[in-house]
Amino acid sequence: MVKRAATTLVAVAMGATALATAPAYADTVAPTSSPTPSPTAGENFHKPYTPDPRIVSVDVDPDVVVVSRGRSAQVTARVTTKDVQSVDIDLWGPWGHGDHGGDHWFGKRRGGHDDGPKFDRASRSWSFDWSDRAGTYRVHVEAIGLDGKKYTEDRSFTVKRREWHAPRPSGPKATRIAGFDATPEPVRKGRSLTLKGTLQVAQCWGDWYYDDWDNFSGRRGGDRYCFDSRDYWNDWHWLGSQDVEVYFQPSGSPRWQYVDTIETDGDGDFATSVRAWRSGTWAVRFDGNRRLKGSEATDYVKVWRH
């Protein structure tokens, strides 16, 4: 048994030697492709995007809004945000919250958190006119981020009124004779007539003044008048201590006859009595001076002979 086992061991040893000394062949076929290495830990793993919510910028243009009477001006707020689901743009006025109210929403953002950063832009405008209060206004922005938190940002701007006044009078101010009346009428021949009226000068706030019955001196663009319905009207003002001349023009005559000169009192009022001999037109005239334009008024009176 021992011998047979030894013989077997020798045969095995010889076979191993033969294998070790066998010649290598040059036409051995190489592999057709390189082997793919096994993935290591952390490779080919898609990391989700982490949102970074914030209000990037709030720009208001212009930062000073100037309004003129009869016109309007506009201010615009432009907002840029990142990674938010909604945003609210509101206007706060000088006296509190919600002036020029109303909200502007982006709406819900589409997509998931792994879509990468998302920037949104929106704008909102407001119009201001003369009726709006001057002062400091504030654009208030509130955004809800993808993280559910609220973010806020404010920007201020100023609203001013352009107060324009006419130049100081460079010429005489307009005048008028208001309420001129010759009474009674008709009147019997030889009876007394009373002539009365009031001398006035046009005067507006800030020394604005008439240069005619309804035209405003120094107006720009042809749209400024000094009517009594306007805020800056200050009414006609009495004009005292001025001479007013009285004239008469008989019916059918082209000539005016001088009658008398009377003086206005402290309220601009004047009155005088005359005899009526013929039908005709009575007139009072203020000649004016370097500072005041002239004015006149007339009244026709019928004279009865019997």
Coordinates of C-alpha atoms in Angstrom, one line a residue:
M1 CA 0.0 0.0 0.0
V2 CA 2.8 2.4 0.8
K3 CA 4.5 1.7 -2.6
R4 CA 1.4 2.2 -4.6
A5 CA 0.8 5.5 -2.9
A6 CA 4.3 6.6 -3.6
T7 CA 4.0 5.7 -7.3
T8 CA 0.8 7.8 -7.4
L9 CA 2.6 10.8 -5.8
V10 CA 5.4 10.6 -8.4
A11 CA 2.9 10.6 -11.3
V12 CA 1.2 13.6 -9.9
A13 CA 4.5 15.4 -9.5
M14 CA 5.5 14.6 -13.1
G15 CA 2.1 15.9 -14.4
A16 CA 2.6 19.1 -12.5
T17 CA 6.1 19.6 -14.0
A18 CA 4.8 19.0 -17.5
L19 CA 2.2 21.6 -17.0
A20 CA 4.7 24.1 -15.7
T21 CA 7.1 23.5 -18.6
A22 CA 4.4 23.6 -21.4
P23 CA 5.2 26.3 -24.1
A24 CA 3.0 29.4 -24.4
Y25 CA 1.2 29.9 -27.7
A26 CA 1.3 33.4 -29.3
D27 CA -2.3 33.2 -30.8
T28 CA -4.0 33.2 -27.4
V29 CA -7.3 35.2 -27.9
A30 CA -7.5 38.5 -25.8
P31 CA -10.7 39.6 -24.0
T32 CA -13.1 41.6 -26.2
S33 CA -13.9 44.3 -23.6
S34 CA -12.4 45.7 -20.4
P35 CA -14.0 44.5 -17.2
T36 CA -16.3 47.0 -15.5
P37 CA -15.0 47.8 -12.0
S38 CA -17.4 47.5 -9.1
P39 CA -18.9 50.8 -8.0
T40 CA -17.4 52.2 -4.9
A41 CA -19.4 53.8 -2.1
G42 CA -20.8 57.2 -2.9
E43 CA -20.5 56.9 -6.7
N44 CA -23.5 57.4 -9.1
F45 CA -25.6 58.8 -6.2
H46 CA -27.9 61.8 -7.1
K47 CA -27.8 64.4 -4.3
P48 CA -31.1 66.5 -4.0
Y49 CA -30.9 70.3 -4.3
T50 CA -31.2 72.1 -1.0
P51 CA -33.3 75.2 -1.5
D52 CA -31.9 78.6 -0.5
P53 CA -35.0 80.8 -0.2
R54 CA -34.6 84.6 -0.1
I55 CA -35.7 87.9 -1.6
V56 CA -32.8 88.8 -3.9
S57 CA -33.7 92.4 -4.6
V58 CA -36.5 95.0 -4.4
D59 CA -36.1 98.0 -6.8
V60 CA -38.4 101.0 -6.8
D61 CA -38.4 103.4 -9.7
P62 CA -38.5 106.4 -9.3
D63 CA -37.5 106.8 -5.6
V64 CA -39.1 110.3 -5.7
V65 CA -42.5 110.7 -7.4
V66 CA -43.5 114.2 -8.3
V67 CA -47.1 114.9 -9.2
S68 CA -48.5 118.1 -10.8
R69 CA -52.0 119.4 -10.6
G70 CA -54.2 117.7 -13.2
R71 CA -51.6 115.1 -14.0
S72 CA -50.6 111.7 -12.6
A73 CA -47.2 109.9 -12.1
Q74 CA -46.4 106.3 -11.8
V75 CA -44.0 104.3 -9.5
T76 CA -43.0 100.7 -10.2
A77 CA -41.6 98.0 -7.8
R78 CA -39.6 95.1 -9.3
V79 CA -39.0 92.1 -7.1
T80 CA -36.6 89.2 -7.7
T81 CA -36.8 86.1 -5.4
K82 CA -35.1 82.7 -5.2
D83 CA -36.6 79.4 -4.2
V84 CA -40.0 80.8 -3.0
Q85 CA -43.5 79.4 -3.5
S86 CA -45.3 82.7 -3.2
V87 CA -44.7 86.4 -2.8
D88 CA -46.9 89.4 -1.9
I89 CA -46.1 93.0 -2.9
D90 CA -48.0 95.6 -1.0
L91 CA -47.9 99.4 -0.6
W92 CA -47.9 101.1 2.8
G93 CA -48.7 104.8 2.8
P94 CA -47.7 107.7 5.2
W95 CA -50.7 106.9 7.5
G96 CA -50.6 103.1 7.6
H97 CA -50.9 99.8 5.9
G98 CA -52.7 98.9 2.7
D99 CA -52.8 102.2 0.8
H100 CA -53.3 101.6 -2.9
G101 CA -54.1 98.1 -1.6
G102 CA -54.3 94.7 -3.3
D103 CA -52.0 91.8 -3.5
H104 CA -49.8 90.3 -6.2
W105 CA -49.0 86.6 -6.0
F106 CA -46.5 84.5 -8.0
G107 CA -48.5 81.4 -7.2
K108 CA -47.3 78.0 -6.2
R109 CA -43.9 77.0 -7.6
R110 CA -43.9 73.9 -9.8
G111 CA -41.4 71.1 -9.5
G112 CA -39.7 69.4 -6.6
H113 CA -36.7 70.3 -4.4
D114 CA -34.3 68.5 -6.7
D115 CA -34.9 70.8 -9.7
G116 CA -32.1 73.3 -8.8
P117 CA -32.3 76.9 -7.8
K118 CA -35.4 78.8 -9.1
F119 CA -35.4 82.6 -9.6
D120 CA -38.7 84.5 -10.1
R121 CA -39.3 88.1 -11.0
A122 CA -42.5 90.2 -10.7
S123 CA -43.4 93.9 -10.8
R124 CA -46.2 96.0 -9.6
S125 CA -47.1 99.7 -10.4
W126 CA -49.1 102.4 -8.7
S127 CA -50.4 105.7 -10.0
F128 CA -50.4 108.9 -8.0
D129 CA -52.2 112.2 -8.6
W130 CA -52.8 115.5 -6.9
S131 CA -55.4 114.0 -4.5
D132 CA -52.9 111.5 -3.0
R133 CA -51.1 112.5 0.1
A134 CA -47.5 113.6 -0.1
G135 CA -45.0 111.9 2.1
T136 CA -43.0 108.6 2.4
Y137 CA -44.5 105.4 1.1
R138 CA -43.1 101.9 1.6
V139 CA -43.2 98.9 -0.7
H140 CA -43.5 95.9 1.6
V141 CA -42.6 92.4 0.2
E142 CA -43.4 89.1 1.9
A143 CA -42.3 85.8 0.4
I144 CA -42.9 82.2 1.5
G145 CA -39.9 80.1 0.8
L146 CA -39.8 76.4 -0.2
D147 CA -38.8 75.8 3.4
G148 CA -42.1 77.2 4.6
K149 CA -40.5 80.3 6.2
K150 CA -41.6 83.9 5.6
Y151 CA -39.1 86.4 4.3
T152 CA -39.7 90.2 4.1
E153 CA -38.1 93.2 2.5
D154 CA -39.0 96.9 2.4
R155 CA -38.1 99.8 0.1
S156 CA -39.2 103.4 0.6
F157 CA -40.0 106.2 -1.9
T158 CA -41.3 109.8 -1.6
V159 CA -44.3 111.4 -3.2
K160 CA -44.1 115.2 -3.6
R161 CA -46.4 117.8 -5.1
R162 CA -45.1 120.2 -7.7
E163 CA -46.3 123.5 -6.3
W164 CA -46.2 125.9 -9.3
H165 CA -47.1 129.5 -8.9
A166 CA -47.4 132.2 -11.5
P167 CA -44.7 134.8 -11.7
R168 CA -45.2 137.9 -9.7
P169 CA -47.3 140.3 -11.7
S170 CA -45.2 142.1 -14.2
G171 CA -48.1 144.3 -15.4
P172 CA -51.3 145.9 -14.1
K173 CA -53.9 143.7 -12.4
A174 CA -57.3 143.4 -13.9
T175 CA -60.3 145.3 -12.3
R176 CA -64.0 145.2 -12.7
I177 CA -67.0 147.3 -11.7
A178 CA -69.5 144.8 -10.2
G179 CA -73.2 145.3 -9.7
F180 CA -73.5 148.6 -11.5
D181 CA -77.1 149.8 -11.6
A182 CA -79.0 153.0 -12.4
T183 CA -82.3 153.0 -10.5
P184 CA -85.2 153.5 -10.7
E185 CA -85.9 152.5 -14.3
P186 CA -87.8 153.6 -16.2
V187 CA -87.8 157.0 -14.6
R188 CA -89.9 160.2 -15.1
K189 CA -88.2 163.1 -16.8
G190 CA -86.3 165.4 -14.3
R191 CA -86.4 162.8 -11.5
S192 CA -83.4 161.6 -9.6
L193 CA -81.4 158.5 -10.6
T194 CA -79.0 156.7 -8.3
L195 CA -75.9 155.2 -9.8
K196 CA -74.1 152.7 -7.7
G197 CA -71.6 149.8 -8.0
T198 CA -68.4 148.3 -6.6
L199 CA -64.9 148.6 -7.9
Q200 CA -62.9 145.3 -7.5
V201 CA -59.5 143.9 -8.3
A202 CA -58.9 140.3 -9.2
Q203 CA -56.8 138.5 -6.6
C204 CA -55.9 134.8 -6.2
W205 CA -53.9 132.8 -3.7
G206 CA -50.1 133.5 -4.0
D207 CA -50.8 136.7 -5.8
W208 CA -52.2 135.0 -8.9
Y209 CA -54.4 137.4 -10.8
Y210 CA -56.6 137.9 -13.8
D211 CA -55.5 139.6 -16.9
D212 CA -59.0 139.3 -18.4
W213 CA -62.4 138.2 -17.3
D214 CA -61.5 134.5 -17.3
N215 CA -57.9 134.1 -18.3
F216 CA -55.1 133.5 -15.9
S217 CA -51.9 135.5 -16.4
G218 CA -48.7 133.5 -16.7
R219 CA -50.5 130.2 -17.2
R220 CA -48.6 127.3 -18.8
G221 CA -50.0 125.1 -21.5
G222 CA -53.2 127.0 -21.7
D223 CA -54.9 125.0 -19.0
R224 CA -54.7 127.2 -16.0
Y225 CA -57.6 129.4 -15.2
C226 CA -58.6 131.3 -12.1
F227 CA -62.2 130.2 -11.9
D228 CA -64.1 130.4 -8.6
S229 CA -64.4 126.6 -8.6
R230 CA -60.6 126.1 -8.3
D231 CA -58.9 125.6 -5.0
Y232 CA -56.6 128.5 -5.4
W233 CA -59.3 131.1 -6.1
N234 CA -59.5 134.0 -3.6
D235 CA -62.3 136.0 -5.1
W236 CA -62.4 139.5 -6.3
H237 CA -61.1 142.0 -3.8
W238 CA -62.5 145.4 -3.0
L239 CA -60.6 148.4 -4.4
G240 CA -61.0 151.5 -2.2
S241 CA -60.0 155.2 -2.6
Q242 CA -60.1 155.1 -6.4
D243 CA -61.8 157.7 -8.7
V244 CA -64.7 156.5 -10.9
E245 CA -65.9 158.8 -13.6
V246 CA -69.6 159.1 -14.7
Y247 CA -70.7 159.5 -18.3
F248 CA -74.0 159.7 -20.2
Q249 CA -74.8 159.0 -23.8
P250 CA -78.2 160.2 -25.0
S251 CA -80.2 157.8 -27.2
G252 CA -79.3 158.4 -30.9
S253 CA -76.1 160.3 -30.1
P254 CA -72.6 159.0 -30.8
R255 CA -71.0 161.2 -28.1
W256 CA -70.4 160.6 -24.4
Q257 CA -70.9 163.4 -22.0
Y258 CA -68.8 163.7 -18.8
V259 CA -71.1 164.1 -15.7
D260 CA -69.1 163.6 -12.5
T261 CA -66.2 162.0 -10.7
I262 CA -66.8 160.0 -7.5
E263 CA -64.5 158.0 -5.2
T264 CA -64.9 154.5 -3.9
D265 CA -65.1 154.0 -0.2
G266 CA -63.1 151.5 1.9
D267 CA -65.2 148.6 0.6
G268 CA -64.8 149.6 -3.1
D269 CA -68.4 150.8 -3.2
F270 CA -69.5 154.0 -4.9
A271 CA -72.9 155.8 -5.3
T272 CA -74.1 159.1 -6.7
S273 CA -77.4 160.8 -7.7
V274 CA -78.0 162.4 -11.1
R275 CA -81.0 164.0 -12.8
A276 CA -82.6 162.1 -15.7
W277 CA -83.7 164.3 -18.6
R278 CA -83.4 162.0 -21.6
S279 CA -83.4 158.3 -22.3
G280 CA -79.9 156.9 -22.8
T281 CA -77.0 154.9 -21.4
W282 CA -75.2 155.7 -18.2
A283 CA -71.6 154.6 -17.8
V284 CA -69.0 154.5 -15.0
R285 CA -65.3 154.1 -15.8
F286 CA -62.2 153.5 -13.9
D287 CA -59.2 154.6 -15.9
G288 CA -56.6 152.5 -14.0
N289 CA -53.0 153.2 -13.4
R290 CA -49.6 151.6 -13.6
R291 CA -50.6 148.8 -11.3
L292 CA -54.3 148.5 -12.2
K293 CA -56.1 148.0 -15.5
G294 CA -59.1 150.1 -16.4
S295 CA -62.7 148.9 -16.4
E296 CA -66.2 150.1 -17.0
A297 CA -69.8 149.3 -16.8
T298 CA -73.0 150.6 -18.4
D299 CA -76.8 150.6 -17.8
Y300 CA -79.6 151.9 -20.2
V301 CA -82.4 153.9 -18.6
K302 CA -85.7 154.8 -20.3
V303 CA -87.0 158.3 -19.4
W304 CA -90.8 158.9 -19.5
R305 CA -91.8 162.4 -20.6
H306 CA -95.3 162.3 -18.9

